[in-house]
Structures are given as structure tokens and as C-alpha cells.
Short mmCIF file of C-alpha atoms in Angstrom, two decimals:
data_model
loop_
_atom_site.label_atom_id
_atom_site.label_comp_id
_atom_site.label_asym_id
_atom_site.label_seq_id
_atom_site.Cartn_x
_atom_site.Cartn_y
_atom_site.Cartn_z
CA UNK A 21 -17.08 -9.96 34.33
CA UNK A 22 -15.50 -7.20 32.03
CA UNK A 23 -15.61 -4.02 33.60
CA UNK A 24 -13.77 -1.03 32.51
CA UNK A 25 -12.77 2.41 34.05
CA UNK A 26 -11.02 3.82 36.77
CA UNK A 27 -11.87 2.58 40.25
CA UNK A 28 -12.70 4.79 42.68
CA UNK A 29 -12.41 3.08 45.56
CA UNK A 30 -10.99 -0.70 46.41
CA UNK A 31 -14.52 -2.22 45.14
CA UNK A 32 -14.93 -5.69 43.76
CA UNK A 33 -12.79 -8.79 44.57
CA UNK A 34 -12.04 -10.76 46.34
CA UNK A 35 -8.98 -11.36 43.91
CA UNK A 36 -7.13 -14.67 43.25
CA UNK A 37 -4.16 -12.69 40.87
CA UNK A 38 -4.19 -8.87 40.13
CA UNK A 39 -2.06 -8.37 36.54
CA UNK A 40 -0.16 -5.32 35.98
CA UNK A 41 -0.71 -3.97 32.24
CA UNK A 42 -2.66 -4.69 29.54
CA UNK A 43 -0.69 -5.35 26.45
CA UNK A 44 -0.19 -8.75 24.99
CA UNK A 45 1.82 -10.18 27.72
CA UNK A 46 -0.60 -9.15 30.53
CA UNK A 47 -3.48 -10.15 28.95
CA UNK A 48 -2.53 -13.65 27.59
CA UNK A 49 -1.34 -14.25 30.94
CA UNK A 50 -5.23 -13.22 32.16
CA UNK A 51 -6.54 -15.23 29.79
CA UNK A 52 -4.55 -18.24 30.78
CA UNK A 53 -5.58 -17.71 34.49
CA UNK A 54 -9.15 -17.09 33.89
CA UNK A 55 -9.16 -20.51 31.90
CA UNK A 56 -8.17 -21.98 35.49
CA UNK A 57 -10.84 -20.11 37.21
CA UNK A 58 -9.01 -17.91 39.00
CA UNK A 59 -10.50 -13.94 39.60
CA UNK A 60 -8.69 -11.79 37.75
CA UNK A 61 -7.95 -7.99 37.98
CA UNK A 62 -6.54 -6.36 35.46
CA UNK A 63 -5.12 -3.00 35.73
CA UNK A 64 -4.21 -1.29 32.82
CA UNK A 65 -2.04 2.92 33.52
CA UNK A 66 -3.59 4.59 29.84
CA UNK A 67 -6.88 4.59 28.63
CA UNK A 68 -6.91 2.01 26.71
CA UNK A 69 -5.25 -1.94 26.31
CA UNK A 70 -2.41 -3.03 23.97
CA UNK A 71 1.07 -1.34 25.53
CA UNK A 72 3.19 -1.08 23.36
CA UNK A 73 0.81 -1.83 20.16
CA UNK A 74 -2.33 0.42 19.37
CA UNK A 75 -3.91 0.98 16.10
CA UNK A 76 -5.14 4.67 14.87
CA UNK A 77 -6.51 6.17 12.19
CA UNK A 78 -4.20 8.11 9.27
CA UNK A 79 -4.65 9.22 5.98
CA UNK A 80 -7.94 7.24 5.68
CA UNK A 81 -6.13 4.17 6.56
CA UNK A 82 -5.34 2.03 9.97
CA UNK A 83 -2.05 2.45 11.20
CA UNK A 84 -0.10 0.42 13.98
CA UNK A 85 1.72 2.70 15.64
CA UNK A 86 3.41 0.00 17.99
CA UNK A 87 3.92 -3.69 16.92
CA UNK A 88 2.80 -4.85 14.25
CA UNK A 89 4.58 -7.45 12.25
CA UNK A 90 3.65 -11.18 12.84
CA UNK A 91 5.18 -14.42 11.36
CA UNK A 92 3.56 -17.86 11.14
CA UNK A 93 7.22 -19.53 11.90
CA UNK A 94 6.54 -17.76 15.18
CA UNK A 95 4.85 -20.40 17.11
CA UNK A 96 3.29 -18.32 20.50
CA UNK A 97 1.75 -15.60 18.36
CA UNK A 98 0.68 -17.71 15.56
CA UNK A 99 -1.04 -20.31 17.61
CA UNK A 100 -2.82 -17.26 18.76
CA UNK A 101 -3.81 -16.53 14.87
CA UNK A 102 -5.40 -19.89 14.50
CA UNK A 103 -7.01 -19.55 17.61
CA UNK A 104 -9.29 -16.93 16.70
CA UNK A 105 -9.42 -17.08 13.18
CA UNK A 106 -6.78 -13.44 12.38
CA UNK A 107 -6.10 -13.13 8.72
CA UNK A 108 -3.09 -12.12 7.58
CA UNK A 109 -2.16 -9.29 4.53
CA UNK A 110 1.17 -8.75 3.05
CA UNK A 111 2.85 -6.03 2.56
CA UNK A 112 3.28 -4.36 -0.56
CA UNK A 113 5.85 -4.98 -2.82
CA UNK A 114 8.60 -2.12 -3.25
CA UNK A 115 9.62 -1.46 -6.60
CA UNK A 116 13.06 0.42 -6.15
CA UNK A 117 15.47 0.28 -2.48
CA UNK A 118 17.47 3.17 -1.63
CA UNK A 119 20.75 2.13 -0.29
CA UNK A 120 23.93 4.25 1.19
CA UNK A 121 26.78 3.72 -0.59
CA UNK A 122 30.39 5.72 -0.12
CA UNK A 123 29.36 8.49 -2.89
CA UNK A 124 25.75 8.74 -1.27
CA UNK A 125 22.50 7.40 -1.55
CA UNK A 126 22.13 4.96 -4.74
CA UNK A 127 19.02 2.79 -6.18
CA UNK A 128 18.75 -0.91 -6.27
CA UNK A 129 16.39 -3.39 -7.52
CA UNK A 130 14.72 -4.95 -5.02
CA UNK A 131 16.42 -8.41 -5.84
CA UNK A 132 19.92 -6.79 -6.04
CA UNK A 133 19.15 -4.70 -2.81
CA UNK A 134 18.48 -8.10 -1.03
CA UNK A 135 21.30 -10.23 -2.28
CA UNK A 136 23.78 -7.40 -1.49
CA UNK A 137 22.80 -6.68 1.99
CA UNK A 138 21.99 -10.63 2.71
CA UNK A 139 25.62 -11.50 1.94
CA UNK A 140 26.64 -9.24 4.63
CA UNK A 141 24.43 -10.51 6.80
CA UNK A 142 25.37 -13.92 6.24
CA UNK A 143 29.25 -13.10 7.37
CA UNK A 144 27.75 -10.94 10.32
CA UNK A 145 26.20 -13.78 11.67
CA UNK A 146 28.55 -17.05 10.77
CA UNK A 147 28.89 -18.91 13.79
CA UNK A 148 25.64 -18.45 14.99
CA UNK A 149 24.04 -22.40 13.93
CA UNK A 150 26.07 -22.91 16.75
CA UNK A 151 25.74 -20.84 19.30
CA UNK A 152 22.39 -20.51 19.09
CA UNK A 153 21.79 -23.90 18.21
CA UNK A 154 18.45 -23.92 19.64
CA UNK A 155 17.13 -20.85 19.06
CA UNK A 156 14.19 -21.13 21.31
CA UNK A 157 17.12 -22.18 24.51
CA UNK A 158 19.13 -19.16 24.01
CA UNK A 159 21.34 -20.44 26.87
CA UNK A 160 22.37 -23.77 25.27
CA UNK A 161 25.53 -23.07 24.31
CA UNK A 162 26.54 -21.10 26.62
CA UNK A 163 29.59 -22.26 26.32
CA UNK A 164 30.27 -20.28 23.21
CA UNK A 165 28.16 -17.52 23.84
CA UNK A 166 30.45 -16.36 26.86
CA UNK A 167 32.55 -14.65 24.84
CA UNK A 168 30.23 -13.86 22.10
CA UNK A 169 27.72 -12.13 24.44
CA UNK A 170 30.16 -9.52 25.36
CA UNK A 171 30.54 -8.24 21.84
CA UNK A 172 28.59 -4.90 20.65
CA UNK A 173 27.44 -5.00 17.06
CA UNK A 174 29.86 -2.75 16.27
CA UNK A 175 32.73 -5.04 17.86
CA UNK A 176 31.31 -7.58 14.87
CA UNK A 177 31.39 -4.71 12.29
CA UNK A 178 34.90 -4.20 12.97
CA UNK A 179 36.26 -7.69 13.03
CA UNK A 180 34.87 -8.74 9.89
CA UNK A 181 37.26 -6.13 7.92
CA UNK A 182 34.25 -4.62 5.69
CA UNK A 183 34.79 -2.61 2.85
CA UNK A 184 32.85 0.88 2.97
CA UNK A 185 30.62 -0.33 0.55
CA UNK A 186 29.47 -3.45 2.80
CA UNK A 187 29.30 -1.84 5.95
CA UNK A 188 27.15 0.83 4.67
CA UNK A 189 24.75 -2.36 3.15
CA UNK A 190 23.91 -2.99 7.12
CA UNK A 191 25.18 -0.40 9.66
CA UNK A 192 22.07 1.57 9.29
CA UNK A 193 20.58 -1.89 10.35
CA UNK A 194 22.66 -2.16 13.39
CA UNK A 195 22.67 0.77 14.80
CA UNK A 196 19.19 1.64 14.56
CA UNK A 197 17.77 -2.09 16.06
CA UNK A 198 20.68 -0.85 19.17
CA UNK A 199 18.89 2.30 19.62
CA UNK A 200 20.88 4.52 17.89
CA UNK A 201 24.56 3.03 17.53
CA UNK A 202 25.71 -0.42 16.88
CA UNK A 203 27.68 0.35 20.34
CA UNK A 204 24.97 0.12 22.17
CA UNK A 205 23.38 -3.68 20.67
CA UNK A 206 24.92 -6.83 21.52
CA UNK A 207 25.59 -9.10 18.74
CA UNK A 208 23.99 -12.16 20.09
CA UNK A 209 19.97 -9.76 19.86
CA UNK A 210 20.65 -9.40 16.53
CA UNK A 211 21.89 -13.02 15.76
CA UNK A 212 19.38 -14.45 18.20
CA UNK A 213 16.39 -12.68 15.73
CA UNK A 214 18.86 -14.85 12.89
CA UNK A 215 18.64 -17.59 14.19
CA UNK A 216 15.01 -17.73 15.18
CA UNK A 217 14.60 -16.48 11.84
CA UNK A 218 15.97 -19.81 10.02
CA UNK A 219 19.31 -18.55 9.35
CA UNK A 220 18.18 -17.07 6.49
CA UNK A 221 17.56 -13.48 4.80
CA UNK A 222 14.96 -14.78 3.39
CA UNK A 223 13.43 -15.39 6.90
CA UNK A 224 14.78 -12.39 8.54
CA UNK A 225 12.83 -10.10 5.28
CA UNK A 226 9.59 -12.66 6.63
CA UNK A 227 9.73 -11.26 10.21
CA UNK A 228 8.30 -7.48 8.37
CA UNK A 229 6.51 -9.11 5.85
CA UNK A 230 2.50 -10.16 7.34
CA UNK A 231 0.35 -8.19 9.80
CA UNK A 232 -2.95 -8.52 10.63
CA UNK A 233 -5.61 -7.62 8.11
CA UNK A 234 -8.08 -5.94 11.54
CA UNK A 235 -4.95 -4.65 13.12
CA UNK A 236 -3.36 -5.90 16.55
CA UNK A 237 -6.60 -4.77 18.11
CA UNK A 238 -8.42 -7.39 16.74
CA UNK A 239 -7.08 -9.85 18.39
CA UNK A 240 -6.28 -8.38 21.75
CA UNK A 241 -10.20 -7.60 21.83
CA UNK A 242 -11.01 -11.58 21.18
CA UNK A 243 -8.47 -12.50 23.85
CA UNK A 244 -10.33 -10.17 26.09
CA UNK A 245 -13.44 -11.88 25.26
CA UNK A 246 -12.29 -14.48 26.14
CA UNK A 247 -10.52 -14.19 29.73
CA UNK A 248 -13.83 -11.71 30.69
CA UNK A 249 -11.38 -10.24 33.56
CA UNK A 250 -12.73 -7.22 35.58
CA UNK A 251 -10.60 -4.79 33.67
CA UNK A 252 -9.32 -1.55 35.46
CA UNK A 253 -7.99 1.11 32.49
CA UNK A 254 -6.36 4.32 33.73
CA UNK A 255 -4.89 2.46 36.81
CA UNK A 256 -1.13 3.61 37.49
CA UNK A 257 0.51 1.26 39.82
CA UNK A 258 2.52 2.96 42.32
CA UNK A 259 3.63 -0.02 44.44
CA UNK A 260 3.52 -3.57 44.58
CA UNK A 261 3.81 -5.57 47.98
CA UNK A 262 4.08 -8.98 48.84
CA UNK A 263 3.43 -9.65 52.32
CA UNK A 264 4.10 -13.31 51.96
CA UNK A 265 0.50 -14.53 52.27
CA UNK A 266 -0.95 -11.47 50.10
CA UNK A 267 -0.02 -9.15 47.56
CA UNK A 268 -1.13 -5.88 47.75
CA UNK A 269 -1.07 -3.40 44.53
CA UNK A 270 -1.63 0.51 45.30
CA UNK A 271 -2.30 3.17 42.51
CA UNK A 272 -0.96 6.17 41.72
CA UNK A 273 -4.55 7.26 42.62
CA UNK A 274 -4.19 5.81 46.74
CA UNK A 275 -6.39 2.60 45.42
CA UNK A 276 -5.89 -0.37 46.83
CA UNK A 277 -6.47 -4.11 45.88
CA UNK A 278 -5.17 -7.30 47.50
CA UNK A 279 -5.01 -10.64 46.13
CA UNK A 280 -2.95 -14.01 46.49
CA UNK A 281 -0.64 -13.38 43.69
CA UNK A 282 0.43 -10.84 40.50
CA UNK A 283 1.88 -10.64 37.57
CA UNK A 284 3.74 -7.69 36.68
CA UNK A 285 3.22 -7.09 32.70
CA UNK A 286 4.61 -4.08 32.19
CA UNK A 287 8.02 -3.11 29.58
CA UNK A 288 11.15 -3.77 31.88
CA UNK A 289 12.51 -0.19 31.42
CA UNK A 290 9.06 0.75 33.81
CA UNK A 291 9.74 -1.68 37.08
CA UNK A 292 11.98 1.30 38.50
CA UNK A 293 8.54 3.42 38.46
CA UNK A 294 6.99 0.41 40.86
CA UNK A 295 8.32 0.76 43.99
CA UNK A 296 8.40 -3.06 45.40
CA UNK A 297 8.95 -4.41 48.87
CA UNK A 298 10.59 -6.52 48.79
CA UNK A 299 12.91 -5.01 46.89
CA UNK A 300 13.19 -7.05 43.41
CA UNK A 301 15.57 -9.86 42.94
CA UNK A 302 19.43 -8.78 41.78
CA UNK A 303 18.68 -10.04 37.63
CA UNK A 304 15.08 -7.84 37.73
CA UNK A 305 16.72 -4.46 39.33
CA UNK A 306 19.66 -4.68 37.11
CA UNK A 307 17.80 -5.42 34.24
CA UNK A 308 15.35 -2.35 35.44
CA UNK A 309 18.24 0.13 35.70
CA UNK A 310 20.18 -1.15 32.56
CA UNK A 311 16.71 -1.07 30.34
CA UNK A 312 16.12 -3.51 27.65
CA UNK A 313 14.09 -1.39 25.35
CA UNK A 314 15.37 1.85 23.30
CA UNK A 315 15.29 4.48 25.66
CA UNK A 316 14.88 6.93 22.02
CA UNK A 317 12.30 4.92 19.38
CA UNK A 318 10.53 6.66 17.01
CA UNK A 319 7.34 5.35 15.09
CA UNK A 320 5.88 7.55 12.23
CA UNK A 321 3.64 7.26 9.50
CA UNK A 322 4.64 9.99 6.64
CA UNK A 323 1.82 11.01 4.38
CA UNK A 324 3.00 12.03 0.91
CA UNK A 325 1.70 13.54 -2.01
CA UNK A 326 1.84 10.62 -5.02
CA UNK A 327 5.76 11.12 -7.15
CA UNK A 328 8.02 9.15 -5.08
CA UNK A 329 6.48 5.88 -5.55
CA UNK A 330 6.78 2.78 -3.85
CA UNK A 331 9.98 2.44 -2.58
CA UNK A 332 11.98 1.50 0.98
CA UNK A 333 15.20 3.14 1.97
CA UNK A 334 18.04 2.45 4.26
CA UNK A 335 20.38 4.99 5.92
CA UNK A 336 23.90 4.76 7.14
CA UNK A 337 24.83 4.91 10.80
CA UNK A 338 25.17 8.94 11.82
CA UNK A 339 23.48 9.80 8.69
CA UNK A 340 19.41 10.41 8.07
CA UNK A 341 17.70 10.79 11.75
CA UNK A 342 15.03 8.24 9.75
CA UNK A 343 17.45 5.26 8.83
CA UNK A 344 14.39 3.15 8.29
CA UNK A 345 11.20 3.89 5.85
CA UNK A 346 9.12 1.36 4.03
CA UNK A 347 5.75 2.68 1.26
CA UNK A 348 2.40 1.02 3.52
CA UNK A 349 -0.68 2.35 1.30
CA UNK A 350 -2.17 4.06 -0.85
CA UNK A 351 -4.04 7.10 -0.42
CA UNK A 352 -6.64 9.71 -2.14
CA UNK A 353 -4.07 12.27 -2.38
CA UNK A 354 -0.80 9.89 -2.47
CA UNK A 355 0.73 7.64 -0.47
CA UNK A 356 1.75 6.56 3.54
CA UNK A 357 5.09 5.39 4.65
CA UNK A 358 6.13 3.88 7.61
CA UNK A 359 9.10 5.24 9.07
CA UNK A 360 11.41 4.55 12.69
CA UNK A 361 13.84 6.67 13.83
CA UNK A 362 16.11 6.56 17.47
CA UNK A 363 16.92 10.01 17.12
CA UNK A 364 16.17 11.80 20.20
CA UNK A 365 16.74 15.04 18.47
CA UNK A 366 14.03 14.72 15.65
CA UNK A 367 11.00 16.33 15.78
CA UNK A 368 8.21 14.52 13.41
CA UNK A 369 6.00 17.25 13.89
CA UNK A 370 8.05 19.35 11.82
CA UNK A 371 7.75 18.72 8.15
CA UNK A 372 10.35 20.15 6.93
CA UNK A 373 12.77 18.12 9.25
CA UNK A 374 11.47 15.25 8.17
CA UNK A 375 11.11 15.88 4.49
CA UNK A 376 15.08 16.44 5.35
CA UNK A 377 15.87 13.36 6.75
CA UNK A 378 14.41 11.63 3.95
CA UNK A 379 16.30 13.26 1.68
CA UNK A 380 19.34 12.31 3.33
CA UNK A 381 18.41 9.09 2.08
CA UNK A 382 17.95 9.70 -0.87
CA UNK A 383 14.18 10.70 -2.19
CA UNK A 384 12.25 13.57 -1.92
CA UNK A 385 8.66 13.58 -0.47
CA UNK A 386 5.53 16.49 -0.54
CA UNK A 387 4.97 15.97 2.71
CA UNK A 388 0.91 16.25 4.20
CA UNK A 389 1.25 15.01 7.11
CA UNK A 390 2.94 13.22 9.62
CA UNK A 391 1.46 11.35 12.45
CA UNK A 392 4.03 9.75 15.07
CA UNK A 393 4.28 8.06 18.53
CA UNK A 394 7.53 8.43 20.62
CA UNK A 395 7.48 5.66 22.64
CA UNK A 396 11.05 6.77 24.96
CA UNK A 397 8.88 9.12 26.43
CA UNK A 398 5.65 7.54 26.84
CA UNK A 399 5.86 7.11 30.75
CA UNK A 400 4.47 3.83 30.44
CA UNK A 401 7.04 2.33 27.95
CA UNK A 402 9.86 4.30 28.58
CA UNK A 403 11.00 2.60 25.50
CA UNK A 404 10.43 0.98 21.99
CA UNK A 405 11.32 -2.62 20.67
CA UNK A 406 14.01 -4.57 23.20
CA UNK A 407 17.07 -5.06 22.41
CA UNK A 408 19.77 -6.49 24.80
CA UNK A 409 22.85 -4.33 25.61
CA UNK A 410 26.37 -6.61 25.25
CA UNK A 411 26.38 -9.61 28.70
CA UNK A 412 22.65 -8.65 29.44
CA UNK A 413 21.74 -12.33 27.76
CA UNK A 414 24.47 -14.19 30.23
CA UNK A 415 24.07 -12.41 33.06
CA UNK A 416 20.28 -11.75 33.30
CA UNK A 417 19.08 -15.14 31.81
CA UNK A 418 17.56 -17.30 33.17
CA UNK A 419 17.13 -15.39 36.13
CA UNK A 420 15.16 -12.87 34.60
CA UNK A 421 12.11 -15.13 34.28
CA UNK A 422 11.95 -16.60 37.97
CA UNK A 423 9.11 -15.30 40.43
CA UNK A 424 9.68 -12.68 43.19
CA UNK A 425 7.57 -14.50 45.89
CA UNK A 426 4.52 -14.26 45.06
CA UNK A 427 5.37 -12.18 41.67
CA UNK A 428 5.53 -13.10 38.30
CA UNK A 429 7.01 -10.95 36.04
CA UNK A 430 5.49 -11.15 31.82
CA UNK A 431 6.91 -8.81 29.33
CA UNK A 432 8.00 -9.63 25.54
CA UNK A 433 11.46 -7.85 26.36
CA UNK A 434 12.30 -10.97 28.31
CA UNK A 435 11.34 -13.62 26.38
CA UNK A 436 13.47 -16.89 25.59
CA UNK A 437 12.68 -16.77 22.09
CA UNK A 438 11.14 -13.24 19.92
CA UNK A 439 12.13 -10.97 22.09
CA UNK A 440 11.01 -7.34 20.98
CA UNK A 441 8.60 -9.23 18.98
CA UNK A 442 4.58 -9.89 19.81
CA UNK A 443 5.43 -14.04 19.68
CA UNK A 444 7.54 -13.05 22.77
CA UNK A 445 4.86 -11.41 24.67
CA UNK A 446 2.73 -14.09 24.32
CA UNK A 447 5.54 -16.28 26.01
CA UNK A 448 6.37 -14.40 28.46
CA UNK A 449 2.73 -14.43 29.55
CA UNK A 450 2.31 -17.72 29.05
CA UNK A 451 5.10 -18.50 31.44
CA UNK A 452 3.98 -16.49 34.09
CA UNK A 453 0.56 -18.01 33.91
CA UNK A 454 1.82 -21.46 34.69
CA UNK A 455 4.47 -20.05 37.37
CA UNK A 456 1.62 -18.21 38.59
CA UNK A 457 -0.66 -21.24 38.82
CA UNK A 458 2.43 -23.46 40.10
CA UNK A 459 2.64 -25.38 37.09
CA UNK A 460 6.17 -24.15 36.42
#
């Protein structure tokens, strides 16, 4: 039953459920609804499936130039490992971390670097055993997270009374998860990702630590497999409407399909370019016109000439336009790094720019290459990784995740638990399976 392609007219069908997008969300929520027997379109806007994941080829090497980093704590995504047999590699070792400090970049062991920046972490964060007592129920306390959900990372920052020299350990942290400045992020994303973490630096260094060995594609490809939907790639949706006994889904092309029910499984920051009728409920359009994900998010793989080694470096907030670079792998003629940025002002395909940045933070690079995805303007993302703004947790949730009519709504921004993370696409799409299928 897997087709692929752009339709050219409103063949095939009938449909049971048409799903919007094909990234991990949209297609574990196929897969789930296949299972049931249900007839399953699947229309996918690029060329190709994965959203906001998608694996390339750079400096001899696969890349991930999307999501990447999986956890076996993380129960969705790993039950999805065991399920079709995806092994796991590590991540290299560093062997020096380049930190800001008030007289400029310095270099740390890799033990120090961790013990320093965990400790501030630790005070960043007291409190939250308890207000996010159950990780995986983000709204169980809300009775202490009220209050809590209203600060900005930077609010935190500045009632902990830092020195210089500890707020420089994790700003470039915080502002660079909040898309730019720790103004932007609410405390309670970033302590959430704690939390579900185990409370632990040693468990929030985990969450980067394992991807998988045949890249992301590997498994969305075996998921596929197995749901055998009739698969519609370069498929812009234009509008979705529920007529109360149908639900019809046009293109951007005029193409029209009808079926019983959807799932919209597309990033939140792109329901505003689906024009719905009815209009969406009052959590969904606010949560559309707010945005979840980094409107600015930079992914880039740096190919260096061998000399600077393996090492990972941290910036300060309003310093390098790279805040964020790790080593990845070797190569013939040196070495790759992976490197993030929120900067809407950097250009990656500029060498020298780059090379720049990273010298801000402390190393210099002979720059080959660069290869980079900017996901803020890729029209079907609109974003990178979610992170909540400050109240988006207690004012969207749990609204977020109930059914317009006949529409279900799947995307990894919204999750209850790994939110910005692949566990959470997988459920979110497992939730609006079930809803989808009434079981919820």
C-alpha cells in the first residue's frame, strides 16, 4: 500500500484518517492506525519524510542535520529502539572544554568542565523534585508551578545572585535552548528536560550522548514498513475542514482528499499556514501565534582541517553567534564538528564568519567546509527544537492535546514529557492515534 509522489488528482481512497506530515509524530501515529486497520493517507509538504530530522552526507560521513540524540531512559523512543532492533553509538569523548570565563575564553578538563557547570545547574534547578514531581505529568503540581511558570530563565539567573564566573558556566546554555536569550525560555522547559533527565547532570550530559548507529532514517524507514500507508510526498496542505461527518484536506496544489478523521502532524509554529474551519480551539491558535519552536535555529556541521583536536566549547550569552560546538568524526583531511547557533544574523556559508565565531570561543579552525540547515526558515518548520516561552506550560496544557472535532493534533513540541526531543514525537503520535481511534 506504499505509494509515493505527488498526486495529481484526488485518486485512491476511500480514506478512514488522512495524517498531515511525515516526521516521527505523523508517522508513528500512521503506524498505530494502520495496526487497527484503518486506510491511511499520508501527506508529507517536502520531498522526502522525517520533518524536522533528515540525514545527509558530509565530509565522507552521515550527518543529522535535525534530531538526533536518543536516550534509553526515554521510554516512547526507546521502546521504538527495541522494536526494530536500532543500535546505538556514542559519541566521542572530548579531550579539552572551552568555557567563558570573565577574562575570556579558558580550557577545562572535561571532568572539571562538568563539575563546574553541574553545580550551577544544580542551584538553577533546586526546587524542581517538587514541582515537577512527576516528570512525565508536568501539570501535577500545579500548584507550585503557578508562579514558577511565569519566570524566564533569565528571571532564575538573576535571583540566584551568581558570580560572573558562574553565570558565564551556563548562560550560553540558557539563552541558546530560549532561542537566543534566556528572556525568551521559561524556566520550567529547561527544568522540565531536568527533571525528566533524573535530576542529575549526569543525566542531562546522557540526553547528547547516543544516536543511532544508521541515522534517524533508519528507523523512520522500518516504521514505514511497517504502517505500509499510501504515502503522498510533496503534498502542501493548504486547508483542513471538518464538516462534522467528514474531513476534507486541500493542497496547496487544488487536491483534494476526504476522509472520516486527521491528524495534523506538523511543528506548531506551521498551523497558522493551515487555514482551518472551524477555526482551531483558543489553546491551538494561541499556541500557533505564540510558536513553540525557535523561530532562529541553526544546525551546522563545520569541516576542519586536523590541529584543533577534539574538543567542545561553550559561549556566553551575546557573545560567539555559535554558543554551542561539539568534535563528531573524523575525517581524511581532519575533522567534523557539530555546531547550533540562534543567530539570525549568521551566515554559515561564509567561512570566514564562522571561523570567527569560533574563535570567539576560543579555538581556531582551517575551515573546508561548512554544510548547514536553517530550520527558522524552512517553511515547513518555521522553527528548530521547542521550547516553551514563560505561562505557555499553564495556560496551554492540557488543552493543547485535546481534538478539534474530528482533528487530532501530533507534534513533539507538545508533548507531556520530551518535548523538543524525538521520545516526544513519538508521544504525541501515540496519543493522537488512540484519540483518533476513540480510545482516549
Amino acid at each position: 500500500m506504499l505509494a509515493a509522489g505527488p498526486a495529481g488528482a484526488a485518486e485512491g481512497g476511500p480514506y478512514d484518517v488522512i495524517v498531515i506530515g511525515a516526521g516521527f509524530a505523523g508517522i508513528t501515529a500512521t503506524r498505530e492506525l494502520r495496526a487497527r486497520g484503518k486506510r491511511v493517507l499520508l501527506l508529507e509538504a517536502r520531498g522526502r519524510v522525517g520533518g524536522r530530522t533528515y540525514v545527509d552526507t558530509f565530509g565522507g560521513h552521515q550527518v543529522e542535520m535535525g534530531g538526533t540524540w536518543v536516550e534509553t531512559t526515554q521510554p516512547h523512543i526507546a521502546a521504538e529502539l527495541t522494536r526494530y532492533d536500532i543500535a546505538l553509538t556514542e559519541e566521542h569523548p572530548v579531550d579539552r572544554v572551552l568555557l567563558p570565563t570573565p577574562s575570556g575564553p579558558k580550557e577545562f578538563t572535561p571532568e572539571d568542565a562538568f563539575n563546574r557547570t553541574g553545580a550551577v545547574l544544580e542551584r538553577l534547578f533546586d526546587g524542581s523534585r517538587q514541582y515537577f514531581e512527576r516528570p512525565f505529568e508536568p501539570l501535577y503540581r500545579s500548584d507550585l508551578l503557578q508562579s514558577l511558570d511565569r519566570l524566564s530563565l533569565r528571571d532564575r539567573l538573576n535571583q540566584l545572585g551568581l558570580t560572573a564566573e558562574e553565570e558565564l558556566l551556563v548562560n550560553g546554555q540558557t539563552a541558546i535552548y530560549s532561542g537566543g536569550s534566556s528572556t525568551q525560555g521559561a524556566l520550567t522547559m529547561l527544568s522540565h528536560w531536568w527533571s525528566l533527565a533524573g535530576w542529575s547532570n549526569q543525566g542531562w550530559a546522557d540526553t547528547q550522548r547516543w544516536r543511532m548507529t544508521n541515522g534517524t532514517s533508519g528507523l523512520l524507514d522500518a516504521m514505514l514498513a511497517d504502517a505500509k500507508p499510501v504515502l503522498r510526498l510533496n503534498s502542501p496542505v493548504a486547508s483542513v475542514t471538518d464538516t462534522g461527518s467528514l474531513v476534507y484536506v486541500t493542497l496547496k496544489s487544488g487536491v483534494r482528499y476526504s476522509a472520516t478523521r486527521a491528524v495534523v502532524a506538523v511543528p506548531v509554529n506551521v498551523w497558522p499556514t493551515i487555514r482551518f474551519s472551524p477555526s482551531l480551539p483558543a489553546a491551538h491558535t494561541t499556541a500557533g501565534a505564540q510558536g513553540i519552536a525557535v523561530p532562529n535555529a541553526y544546525k551546522m556541521f563545520i569541516h576542519a582541517k586536523a590541529g584543533a583536536g577534539k574538543f567542545s566549547a561553550q559561549g556566553a550569552e551575546g557573545g560567539s553567534p555559535i554558543p554551542m560546538l561539539m568534535p563528531f568524526k573524523e575525517t581524511s583531511q581532519g575533522l567534523l564538528y557539530v555546531a547550533f547557533s540562534t543567530d539570525p544574523t549568521l551566515d554559515p556559508a561564509d567561512k570566514a564568519q564562522v571561523a570567527s565565531a569560533v574563535r570567539q570561543l576560543g579555538a581556531e579552525l582551517d575551515i573546508i567546509e561548512v554544510r548547514a540547515h536553517d530550520w527558522g526558515r524552512d517553511p515547513y518548520a518555521r522553527g528548530g527544537w521547542a521550547f516553551r516561552k514563560p505561562g505557555q506550560l499553564t495556560s496551554l496544557y492540557p488543552s493543547i492535546h485535546n481534538t478539534s472535532g474530528r482533528v487530532a493534533f501530533a507534534s513533539g513540541d507538545v508533548a507531556n514529557g520530551w518535548s523538543g526531543f524525538l521520545d516526544g514525537a513519538v508521544e504525541s503520535g501515540l496519543r493522537a492515534a488512540r484519540q483518533t481511534l476513540g480510545l482516549e
